[in-house]
């Protein structure tokens, strides 16, 4: 093998190296399995149901599945769990593909549970032939009532002892379309007295005269999730089937099926706790409700915890992977503060995002001793801590914009920004003094007249004179106009679903989106493309929104510079 090929090979296995993170019980389990010598490689899968967009919870699962396969020299399949023809749509399949790729992962095989419908049907016939399944001709309600409860055993169906030949005949006729929906179901024959309700003769197949996006009208019976899932894993030779804790109680059923069916491999299911984030919801059903009821602008609204939403908002794949690695993998339920996610983005962007000047809420100032009509080009560093990022030219002129919040008419003593007769340094330029405040009849501040101190130019000999505050600014003549969208927590309470008597949408944060229509940006920002991130000095990390055009620029605030919610979250906890 040539050196080049060799290099390529290793890199395929060490995707996102250095992101392995702390030890966790799943890694330890897999390590033991590998050490025991009965496994050659680790094969995992990410199995979304294509009935909505992926959210941050899915990211946790994706990162875990790909990380384990990469680490132990195997691969990961993307499997669409498309057994429910009613809710699934092609557009969700397309979006899921985009999102997994965006996160930085390449799946080995793209699989569909529906590709296994024929095999699963054969497995069902096998169960019937071996008297391990039977056709029940009761309706759903009767079956539900006989199921029993956690404290009471279930009762046998009157059809439980139906001869295999009769069940076989009925099942084949179900498949042939002879019966209407609900007329019969296929049930496993396990144990109606089992303490685990999932083992009380669970339903495996239902009649559903329903068109399927991929198999068309080939089928009018569909396997349910519990029957399709484990067998799909076995067909794909998945070694470790990683899933969330709610499937722990289903594992005995999966194991029973694997044990009794002639499947080609024996996957091992390991459960971990799902990701919960405060001040948001992570459930496709609830996210779909937000979209359908118009509380947000769509699945990719930048306030949504969907991957499409946070990508649009400005989150990077690196920050999401770092977040998923940092929160770890355990079996205990917990709620992660949203600030942990935000910090992952700050930590990712702080060393790399170029610094830019942008005024969000402009207040005009006139530098009375700056020559009219003149432009001076200042050379400012792109990143003060990283000189290797070079410099850029920023124009300064007689008329500038500063932030409204950086001026106070009646300022407290500790206010170190601009106030009447006060001084402040303009970032990268010089010190100015506020000589005159122009107000309208109602006392609103219209503009400030200031004078600059030529002795105080940044970077020049003799410029050491210090003032307490430094503020950002933009040349009025050169400013690029933009709309800026500030996003905040989507909900105003940590757990919007806690109160079962109330709809979670009652707790939406009315200030989750604040639009500033008159922002003024330094000229370079006109060239920024969506997906490129910069720091607006002193205000946060921003990226152009996908709505942005050269006629109407729109910027999203991905995250603030500091965590303004830390205190509030403490109050609630
Ligand atoms: P939701 O509850 O949002 O509807 P789901 O579990 O029904 O999600 P699936 O498409 O079935 O969505 O999920 C695909 C995979 O992602 C599953 O293996 C599931 O366990 C995992 N997953 C879903 N939500 C989370 C979460 N919050 N944390 C970790 N993994 C998750
Ligand atoms: Mg699910």
Coordinates of C-alpha atoms and ligand atoms in Angstrom, one line a residue:
X1 CA 0.0 0.0 0.0
X2 CA 1.4 3.4 -0.9
X3 CA 2.0 5.9 1.8
X4 CA -0.7 8.1 0.5
X5 CA -3.3 5.4 0.6
X6 CA -2.2 4.4 4.0
X7 CA -2.7 8.0 5.3
X8 CA -6.1 8.1 3.8
X9 CA -7.0 4.9 5.5
X10 CA -6.1 6.0 9.0
X11 CA -7.9 9.3 8.6
X12 CA -11.1 7.5 7.7
X13 CA -11.0 5.7 11.1
X14 CA -10.0 8.7 13.1
X15 CA -12.7 11.1 12.0
X16 CA -12.8 14.1 14.3
X17 CA -9.9 12.9 16.3
X18 CA -9.4 14.4 19.7
X19 CA -13.2 14.6 20.2
X20 CA -13.5 11.2 22.0
X21 CA -14.1 12.9 25.3
X22 CA -14.4 11.3 28.7
X23 CA -14.8 7.6 29.4
X24 CA -18.4 6.4 29.6
X25 CA -20.1 3.1 30.2
X26 CA -20.9 2.4 26.6
X27 CA -17.3 2.8 25.5
X28 CA -16.3 0.6 28.4
X29 CA -18.8 -2.1 27.4
X30 CA -17.6 -2.1 23.8
X31 CA -14.0 -2.2 24.9
X32 CA -14.8 -5.3 27.0
X33 CA -16.6 -6.9 24.0
X34 CA -13.6 -6.2 21.8
X35 CA -11.2 -7.5 24.4
X36 CA -13.2 -10.7 24.7
X37 CA -12.3 -11.3 21.1
X38 CA -15.7 -12.3 19.6
X39 CA -16.0 -9.0 17.7
X40 CA -13.9 -7.9 14.7
X41 CA -15.4 -4.4 14.4
X42 CA -18.1 -2.3 15.8
X43 CA -21.1 -1.6 13.6
X44 CA -23.7 1.0 14.7
X45 CA -26.6 2.7 13.1
X46 CA -28.5 6.0 13.5
X47 CA -32.2 5.1 13.0
X48 CA -34.4 8.2 12.6
X49 CA -38.0 8.0 11.8
X50 CA -38.5 10.4 8.9
X51 CA -41.4 12.2 10.4
X52 CA -39.7 15.5 11.3
X53 CA -36.4 17.3 11.4
X54 CA -33.5 16.2 13.6
X55 CA -32.9 18.0 16.8
X56 CA -30.1 18.3 19.3
X57 CA -31.2 15.1 21.0
X58 CA -30.6 13.3 17.8
X59 CA -27.2 14.9 17.5
X60 CA -26.3 13.3 20.8
X61 CA -27.2 9.9 19.4
X62 CA -25.4 10.6 16.0
X63 CA -22.2 11.7 17.7
X64 CA -22.3 8.6 20.0
X65 CA -23.0 6.1 17.2
X66 CA -20.4 7.5 14.8
X67 CA -17.8 8.0 17.6
X68 CA -18.1 4.4 18.8
X69 CA -17.8 2.9 15.3
X70 CA -14.9 5.2 14.4
X71 CA -13.0 4.5 17.6
X72 CA -13.3 0.7 17.2
X73 CA -12.6 0.5 13.6
X74 CA -16.1 -0.1 12.2
X75 CA -18.8 1.9 10.5
X76 CA -22.3 3.4 11.0
X77 CA -25.4 3.0 8.9
X78 CA -28.0 5.6 8.4
X79 CA -31.3 3.7 8.7
X80 CA -34.6 5.3 8.1
X81 CA -37.2 3.7 10.3
X82 CA -40.0 4.1 7.8
X83 CA -42.5 1.5 9.1
X84 CA -45.3 4.0 9.7
X85 CA -46.5 5.1 6.3
X86 CA -48.9 7.8 7.6
X87 CA -46.4 10.3 9.1
X88 CA -43.3 9.8 7.0
X89 CA -42.3 12.1 4.2
X90 CA -39.5 12.4 1.6
X91 CA -38.7 16.0 2.6
X92 CA -37.8 14.7 6.1
X93 CA -35.5 12.1 4.6
X94 CA -33.7 14.7 2.6
X95 CA -33.4 17.1 5.6
X96 CA -32.0 14.3 7.8
X97 CA -29.3 13.4 5.2
X98 CA -28.3 17.1 5.0
X99 CA -28.1 17.4 8.8
X100 CA -26.0 14.2 9.4
X101 CA -23.6 15.3 6.7
X102 CA -23.4 18.8 8.1
X103 CA -22.5 17.4 11.5
X104 CA -19.5 16.0 9.8
X105 CA -20.4 12.3 9.4
X106 CA -20.4 9.9 6.5
X107 CA -22.5 6.8 6.8
X108 CA -21.5 3.5 5.2
X109 CA -24.9 2.3 4.1
X110 CA -28.2 4.2 3.6
X111 CA -30.8 1.7 4.7
X112 CA -34.6 1.7 5.0
X113 CA -36.6 -0.5 7.3
X114 CA -39.0 -0.8 4.4
X115 CA -36.3 -2.6 2.4
X116 CA -36.8 -5.4 4.8
X117 CA -40.5 -5.8 4.6
X118 CA -40.3 -9.0 2.6
X119 CA -37.7 -10.5 5.1
X120 CA -39.8 -9.4 8.0
X121 CA -42.9 -11.0 6.5
X122 CA -40.9 -14.2 6.1
X123 CA -39.8 -14.0 9.7
X124 CA -43.5 -13.5 10.7
X125 CA -44.4 -16.7 8.8
X126 CA -41.6 -18.5 10.6
X127 CA -42.9 -17.5 14.0
X128 CA -46.4 -18.7 13.1
X129 CA -45.1 -22.0 11.7
X130 CA -43.2 -22.5 15.0
X131 CA -46.3 -21.7 17.1
X132 CA -44.6 -18.5 18.4
X133 CA -47.2 -16.2 16.9
X134 CA -50.9 -16.3 16.1
X135 CA -53.6 -14.2 14.4
X136 CA -55.8 -12.5 16.9
X137 CA -59.2 -11.5 15.5
X138 CA -60.3 -9.2 18.4
X139 CA -60.4 -5.5 18.0
X140 CA -57.7 -3.2 19.5
X141 CA -59.9 -2.3 22.5
X142 CA -60.4 -5.9 23.5
X143 CA -56.7 -6.6 23.2
X144 CA -55.9 -3.5 25.3
X145 CA -58.3 -4.5 28.1
X146 CA -56.9 -8.0 28.3
X147 CA -53.3 -6.7 28.6
X148 CA -53.6 -6.3 32.3
X149 CA -51.7 -3.7 34.3
X150 CA -48.4 -3.4 36.2
X151 CA -50.0 -5.2 39.2
X152 CA -52.4 -7.6 37.4
X153 CA -51.5 -10.2 34.8
X154 CA -53.1 -10.2 31.4
X155 CA -55.7 -12.6 30.1
X156 CA -55.2 -15.0 27.2
X157 CA -56.9 -14.1 23.9
X158 CA -59.6 -16.6 22.9
X159 CA -57.6 -16.9 19.6
X160 CA -54.3 -17.7 21.4
X161 CA -54.6 -21.4 20.7
X162 CA -55.7 -21.1 17.1
X163 CA -53.9 -23.8 15.1
X164 CA -50.8 -22.6 13.2
X165 CA -52.3 -23.6 9.9
X166 CA -55.3 -21.3 10.5
X167 CA -53.1 -18.4 11.5
X168 CA -50.9 -19.0 8.5
X169 CA -53.8 -18.9 6.1
X170 CA -55.2 -15.7 7.7
X171 CA -51.9 -14.0 7.7
X172 CA -51.4 -14.7 4.0
X173 CA -54.9 -13.4 3.3
X174 CA -54.1 -10.3 5.4
X175 CA -51.1 -9.7 3.1
X176 CA -53.2 -10.4 0.0
X177 CA -55.6 -7.5 1.1
X178 CA -58.7 -9.6 1.9
X179 CA -59.5 -7.8 5.1
X180 CA -60.1 -4.3 6.1
X181 CA -58.0 -2.4 8.7
X182 CA -58.2 -3.7 12.2
X183 CA -59.9 -7.0 11.3
X184 CA -56.9 -9.1 12.5
X185 CA -53.5 -8.6 14.0
X186 CA -50.5 -10.8 14.3
X187 CA -49.3 -11.3 17.9
X188 CA -46.3 -13.0 19.4
X189 CA -47.1 -15.9 21.7
X190 CA -45.0 -15.2 24.7
X191 CA -46.6 -14.9 28.2
X192 CA -49.7 -13.0 29.2
X193 CA -48.6 -13.2 32.8
X194 CA -45.1 -11.8 32.2
X195 CA -44.3 -9.0 34.7
X196 CA -43.0 -7.0 31.7
X197 CA -46.1 -5.9 29.8
X198 CA -44.1 -5.8 26.5
X199 CA -43.9 -9.6 26.7
X200 CA -47.7 -10.0 27.0
X201 CA -48.2 -11.3 23.5
X202 CA -47.3 -8.0 21.8
X203 CA -48.8 -7.1 18.4
X204 CA -46.3 -7.5 15.6
X205 CA -48.3 -6.7 12.4
X206 CA -51.3 -4.6 11.6
X207 CA -53.5 -4.3 8.5
X208 CA -53.2 -0.8 7.1
X209 CA -54.4 -0.1 3.6
X210 CA -52.0 2.8 3.2
X211 CA -49.7 3.9 0.4
X212 CA -46.1 3.9 1.5
X213 CA -43.6 6.5 0.1
X214 CA -41.1 3.8 -0.9
X215 CA -43.0 0.6 -1.3
X216 CA -46.1 2.1 -2.9
X217 CA -49.1 -0.2 -2.6
X218 CA -47.1 -3.4 -2.3
X219 CA -48.1 -3.8 1.3
X220 CA -51.3 -3.5 3.2
X221 CA -49.9 -5.0 6.4
X222 CA -47.1 -3.2 8.2
X223 CA -44.8 -4.5 10.9
X224 CA -44.8 -2.3 14.0
X225 CA -41.7 -0.6 15.4
X226 CA -40.9 -3.3 17.9
X227 CA -40.9 -6.1 15.3
X228 CA -39.0 -4.1 12.6
X229 CA -36.4 -2.5 14.7
X230 CA -34.4 -5.3 16.2
X231 CA -34.6 -7.5 13.1
X232 CA -33.4 -4.6 11.0
X233 CA -30.4 -4.3 13.3
X234 CA -29.8 -8.0 12.9
X235 CA -30.1 -8.0 9.1
X236 CA -27.5 -5.2 9.0
X237 CA -25.2 -7.0 11.4
X238 CA -25.3 -4.1 13.8
X239 CA -23.1 -5.1 16.8
X240 CA -24.2 -2.4 19.2
X241 CA -27.7 -1.0 19.0
X242 CA -27.5 2.2 21.0
X243 CA -30.8 3.8 22.0
X244 CA -32.5 5.9 24.6
X245 CA -33.7 4.6 27.9
X246 CA -37.4 4.4 27.0
X247 CA -36.6 1.2 25.1
X248 CA -35.0 -0.5 28.1
X249 CA -38.3 -2.3 28.8
X250 CA -38.6 -3.4 25.2
X251 CA -35.2 -5.1 25.2
X252 CA -36.6 -8.5 26.6
X253 CA -38.9 -8.5 23.6
X254 CA -36.2 -7.7 21.1
X255 CA -34.0 -10.4 22.7
X256 CA -36.8 -12.9 22.6
X257 CA -37.3 -12.3 18.8
X258 CA -33.6 -12.5 18.1
X259 CA -33.4 -15.7 20.0
X260 CA -36.3 -17.4 18.2
X261 CA -35.8 -16.1 14.6
X262 CA -33.3 -17.3 12.1
X263 CA -31.6 -13.9 12.0
X264 CA -28.0 -13.5 10.6
X265 CA -26.6 -11.8 13.7
X266 CA -27.2 -11.0 17.3
X267 CA -27.1 -7.2 18.0
X268 CA -26.7 -6.1 21.6
X269 CA -28.9 -3.2 22.7
X270 CA -27.5 -0.7 25.2
X271 CA -29.6 2.2 26.5
X272 CA -28.5 5.6 27.5
X273 CA -30.4 8.7 28.9
X274 CA -31.8 11.1 26.3
X275 CA -30.6 14.7 26.1
X276 CA -32.8 17.2 27.8
X277 CA -32.1 20.9 27.5
X278 CA -33.7 23.6 29.7
X279 CA -35.7 26.4 28.2
X280 CA -36.6 24.3 25.1
X281 CA -38.4 21.2 24.1
X282 CA -36.8 18.2 22.3
X283 CA -39.6 16.1 20.9
X284 CA -40.5 16.0 17.3
X285 CA -44.2 16.0 18.1
X286 CA -43.8 19.3 20.1
X287 CA -41.5 20.9 17.5
X288 CA -44.0 20.0 14.8
X289 CA -46.7 21.7 16.9
X290 CA -44.7 24.9 17.1
X291 CA -44.3 24.8 13.3
X292 CA -47.9 23.8 12.5
X293 CA -49.4 26.5 14.8
X294 CA -47.1 29.2 13.5
X295 CA -45.3 29.9 16.8
X296 CA -42.1 29.8 14.8
X297 CA -41.3 30.5 11.1
X298 CA -40.6 26.8 10.3
X299 CA -38.4 23.8 11.2
X300 CA -35.3 25.9 10.5
X301 CA -36.4 29.0 12.5
X302 CA -33.1 30.0 14.2
X303 CA -34.8 29.7 17.7
X304 CA -35.7 26.0 17.1
X305 CA -33.4 23.3 18.7
X306 CA -33.4 21.5 15.4
X307 CA -30.1 21.1 13.6
X308 CA -31.5 23.1 10.7
X309 CA -32.5 25.9 13.1
X310 CA -29.3 26.1 15.0
X311 CA -27.2 25.9 11.8
X312 CA -29.1 28.8 10.4
X313 CA -28.6 30.7 13.6
X314 CA -24.9 30.3 13.3
X315 CA -23.9 27.2 15.3
X316 CA -21.0 25.2 13.9
X317 CA -20.8 21.4 13.6
X318 CA -17.6 21.6 15.7
X319 CA -19.5 23.2 18.5
X320 CA -22.3 20.7 18.4
X321 CA -19.9 17.8 18.4
X322 CA -18.0 19.3 21.3
X323 CA -21.2 19.8 23.2
X324 CA -22.4 16.3 22.7
X325 CA -19.0 14.9 23.8
X326 CA -18.8 17.2 26.8
X327 CA -22.2 16.3 28.2
X328 CA -21.2 12.6 28.2
X329 CA -23.2 9.4 28.1
X330 CA -24.9 8.0 31.2
X331 CA -28.0 6.2 32.3
X332 CA -29.3 8.9 34.6
X333 CA -31.9 11.5 33.5
X334 CA -30.7 15.0 33.7
X335 CA -31.4 18.4 32.2
X336 CA -28.5 20.3 30.7
X337 CA -28.5 24.1 31.0
X338 CA -28.8 25.8 27.6
X339 CA -25.8 27.8 28.6
X340 CA -23.6 24.7 28.2
X341 CA -24.6 24.6 24.5
X342 CA -23.9 28.3 24.2
X343 CA -20.5 28.0 25.8
X344 CA -19.5 25.2 23.4
X345 CA -20.1 27.7 20.5
X346 CA -18.2 30.5 22.3
X347 CA -15.3 28.2 22.9
X348 CA -15.3 27.2 19.3
X349 CA -15.6 30.7 17.9
X350 CA -13.5 32.8 20.3
X351 CA -10.1 31.7 18.9
X352 CA -11.1 31.8 15.3
X353 CA -13.9 34.3 14.5
X354 CA -12.6 37.6 13.0
X355 CA -13.5 40.7 15.0
X356 CA -15.6 43.3 13.3
X357 CA -17.2 46.6 14.2
X358 CA -21.0 46.8 14.0
X359 CA -23.4 49.1 15.7
X360 CA -26.8 47.5 16.5
X361 CA -28.8 50.5 17.8
X362 CA -27.1 53.6 16.2
X363 CA -26.6 57.0 17.7
X364 CA -25.0 59.6 15.4
X365 CA -21.9 61.5 16.6
X366 CA -20.1 64.3 14.8
X367 CA -16.4 64.7 15.3
X368 CA -16.2 68.5 15.1
X369 CA -12.4 68.7 14.7
X370 CA -12.3 66.0 12.0
X371 CA -12.0 67.5 8.5
X372 CA -15.2 67.4 6.5
X373 CA -15.3 65.2 3.5
X374 CA -12.1 63.3 4.5
X375 CA -11.8 59.5 5.0
X376 CA -9.0 58.0 7.0
X377 CA -8.3 54.3 6.7
X378 CA -7.3 52.6 9.9
X379 CA -5.6 49.3 10.0
X380 CA -7.2 47.1 12.6
X381 CA -6.3 43.6 13.6
X382 CA -8.7 40.9 12.6
X383 CA -8.1 39.2 15.9
X384 CA -6.2 40.9 18.7
X385 CA -4.9 37.7 20.2
X386 CA -4.0 36.1 16.9
X387 CA -1.8 38.5 14.8
X388 CA -1.5 35.7 12.2
X389 CA -5.1 36.5 11.2
X390 CA -3.8 39.8 9.7
X391 CA -5.4 43.2 9.6
X392 CA -8.1 45.0 7.7
X393 CA -8.7 48.6 6.7
X394 CA -11.6 50.4 8.4
X395 CA -12.7 53.9 7.4
X396 CA -13.2 56.6 9.9
X397 CA -14.9 59.9 9.0
X398 CA -16.3 63.0 10.6
X399 CA -19.7 61.4 11.2
X400 CA -19.9 58.1 13.0
X401 CA -22.4 55.9 14.7
X402 CA -22.0 54.6 18.2
X403 CA -24.3 52.3 20.2
X404 CA -27.2 54.2 21.9
X405 CA -26.4 52.1 25.0
X406 CA -22.9 53.5 25.1
X407 CA -24.1 57.0 25.9
X408 CA -26.0 58.2 29.0
X409 CA -27.3 61.7 29.6
X410 CA -27.5 61.3 33.3
X411 CA -24.9 58.7 34.0
X412 CA -24.0 57.1 37.4
X413 CA -20.5 57.6 38.6
X414 CA -19.4 54.1 37.5
X415 CA -20.6 54.5 33.9
X416 CA -17.4 54.5 32.0
X417 CA -18.7 54.9 28.5
X418 CA -19.8 58.3 27.0
X419 CA -21.6 61.0 28.9
X420 CA -21.8 64.8 28.6
X421 CA -18.3 66.1 29.0
X422 CA -17.0 62.6 29.4
X423 CA -14.3 60.8 27.5
X424 CA -14.1 57.4 25.9
X425 CA -11.8 55.7 23.4
X426 CA -13.1 54.7 20.0
X427 CA -11.8 51.2 19.4
X428 CA -8.6 51.3 17.3
X429 CA -8.8 55.1 16.8
X430 CA -8.5 57.8 19.5
X431 CA -10.1 59.3 22.5
X432 CA -13.1 61.5 22.0
X433 CA -14.9 64.0 24.4
X434 CA -18.6 64.6 24.3
X435 CA -18.9 68.4 24.1
X436 CA -22.5 68.9 23.2
X437 CA -25.8 66.8 23.2
X438 CA -28.3 67.7 20.5
X439 CA -31.9 66.9 21.7
X440 CA -35.4 67.4 20.3
X441 CA -38.1 69.2 22.2
X442 CA -39.1 66.1 24.1
X443 CA -35.5 65.6 25.3
X444 CA -34.7 62.7 23.0
X445 CA -31.0 62.6 22.2
X446 CA -30.6 63.2 18.4
X447 CA -26.8 63.4 18.0
X448 CA -23.7 64.2 19.9
X449 CA -21.0 66.6 19.0
X450 CA -17.6 65.4 20.1
X451 CA -14.0 66.4 19.7
X452 CA -11.1 64.0 19.2
X453 CA -7.8 64.2 20.9
X454 CA -5.2 63.9 18.2
X455 CA -2.5 63.0 20.8
X456 CA -4.3 59.8 21.7
X457 CA -4.2 57.9 18.5
X458 CA -4.1 54.2 19.0
X459 CA -0.7 52.6 18.3
X460 CA 1.1 55.9 18.1
X461 CA 3.9 57.2 20.3
X462 CA 2.4 59.3 23.1
X463 CA -1.0 57.7 22.8
X464 CA -0.8 56.0 26.2
X465 CA -3.3 58.3 27.9
X466 CA -5.9 56.0 29.3
X467 CA -9.6 56.4 29.7
X468 CA -11.7 53.8 31.4
X469 CA -14.0 52.9 28.5
X470 CA -13.5 51.7 24.9
X471 CA -16.5 51.6 22.6
X472 CA -17.1 50.4 19.0
X473 CA -18.2 52.7 16.1
X474 CA -18.9 52.7 12.4
X475 CA -18.3 55.4 9.8
X476 CA -21.7 56.9 8.9
X477 CA -20.7 57.4 5.3
X478 CA -19.4 53.9 4.8
X479 CA -21.8 52.0 7.0
X480 CA -23.6 49.0 5.5
X481 CA -27.3 48.9 6.6
X482 CA -28.6 45.7 8.0
X483 CA -31.4 44.1 10.0
X484 CA -30.1 42.3 13.0
X485 CA -32.0 39.5 14.6
X486 CA -31.3 38.8 18.3
X487 CA -32.4 35.4 19.5
X488 CA -33.0 34.3 23.0
X489 CA -34.4 31.3 24.8
X490 CA -37.5 30.0 23.0
X491 CA -39.3 29.5 26.3
X492 CA -39.2 31.6 29.4
X493 CA -39.3 28.8 31.9
X494 CA -36.8 26.0 32.3
X495 CA -39.2 23.1 31.7
X496 CA -42.1 24.2 29.5
X497 CA -43.7 20.7 29.6
X498 CA -43.7 20.4 33.4
X499 CA -47.3 21.5 34.0
X500 CA -49.4 18.8 32.5
X501 CA -52.6 21.0 32.7
X502 CA -51.1 23.6 30.5
X503 CA -50.0 23.5 26.9
X504 CA -46.3 24.0 26.6
X505 CA -46.8 26.8 24.1
X506 CA -48.2 29.0 26.9
X507 CA -44.6 29.4 28.1
X508 CA -43.1 30.7 24.8
X509 CA -40.7 33.6 25.5
X510 CA -42.2 36.7 23.8
X511 CA -38.7 38.1 23.5
X512 CA -37.2 35.1 21.9
X513 CA -36.8 37.2 18.7
X514 CA -35.9 40.9 18.8
X515 CA -35.4 42.6 15.4
X516 CA -33.2 45.6 15.1
X517 CA -33.9 47.2 11.7
X518 CA -31.3 49.9 11.6
X519 CA -27.9 48.3 12.4
X520 CA -24.8 49.8 10.8
X521 CA -21.9 47.6 9.9
X522 CA -18.3 48.2 8.9
X523 CA -18.0 47.9 5.1
X524 CA -16.3 44.4 5.0
X525 CA -19.4 42.8 6.4
X526 CA -21.2 43.4 3.1
X527 CA -19.1 40.5 1.7
X528 CA -19.8 38.0 4.4
X529 CA -21.6 34.8 3.3
X530 CA -24.1 32.8 5.3
X531 CA -22.3 30.2 7.3
X532 CA -19.4 32.5 7.9
X533 CA -19.2 33.7 11.5
X534 CA -17.7 36.9 12.9
X535 CA -17.6 38.5 16.3
X536 CA -19.3 41.9 16.4
X537 CA -17.0 43.5 19.0
X538 CA -18.7 43.7 22.4
X539 CA -22.0 42.3 21.3
X540 CA -21.7 38.7 20.2
X541 CA -21.1 36.2 17.3
X542 CA -23.1 36.8 14.2
X543 CA -23.7 35.3 10.7
X544 CA -25.7 36.4 7.7
X545 CA -29.2 34.8 7.7
X546 CA -30.2 32.8 4.7
X547 CA -32.8 35.6 4.1
X548 CA -29.9 38.1 3.6
X549 CA -29.5 39.7 0.1
X550 CA -27.3 42.4 -1.1
X551 CA -30.4 44.7 -1.1
X552 CA -31.5 43.8 2.4
X553 CA -28.8 42.4 4.7
X554 CA -30.0 40.3 7.6
X555 CA -27.7 39.1 10.4
X556 CA -28.4 36.5 13.1
X557 CA -26.9 36.6 16.5
X558 CA -25.7 33.1 17.1
X559 CA -24.7 33.7 20.7
X560 CA -23.9 36.6 23.0
X561 CA -20.3 37.1 24.3
X562 CA -21.3 36.2 27.9
X563 CA -23.9 34.1 29.5
X564 CA -26.6 36.5 30.7
X565 CA -28.8 33.6 31.8
X566 CA -26.4 32.0 34.3
X567 CA -27.9 33.9 37.2
X568 CA -31.5 33.3 36.2
X569 CA -30.9 29.6 35.7
X570 CA -29.5 29.5 39.3
X571 CA -32.6 31.0 40.6
X572 CA -34.7 28.3 39.1
X573 CA -32.5 25.4 40.2
Ligands
LIG1 P1 -38.8 12.4 19.4 O1 -39.0 11.9 20.9 O2 -38.2 13.7 19.3 O3 -39.9 12.2 18.6 P2 -37.7 9.9 18.5 O4 -37.0 9.1 19.5 O5 -39.1 9.5 18.2 O6 -37.6 11.5 18.9 P3 -36.4 8.9 16.2 O7 -36.4 9.4 14.9 O8 -37.1 7.6 16.5 O9 -37.0 10.1 17.1 O10 -34.9 8.9 16.9 C1 -33.8 8.4 16.2 C2 -32.8 8.1 17.2 O11 -32.4 9.3 18.0 C3 -33.2 7.1 18.2 O12 -32.2 6.1 18.4 C4 -33.5 7.9 19.5 O13 -33.2 7.1 20.6 C5 -32.5 9.0 19.3 N1 -33.0 10.2 20.1 C6 -34.1 10.8 19.9 N2 -34.2 11.8 20.8 C7 -33.1 11.8 21.6 C8 -32.6 12.6 22.7 N3 -33.3 13.6 23.2 N4 -31.4 12.3 23.2 C9 -30.7 11.3 22.7 N5 -31.1 10.5 21.6 C10 -32.3 10.8 21.1
LIG2 MG1 -38.9 7.1 18.0

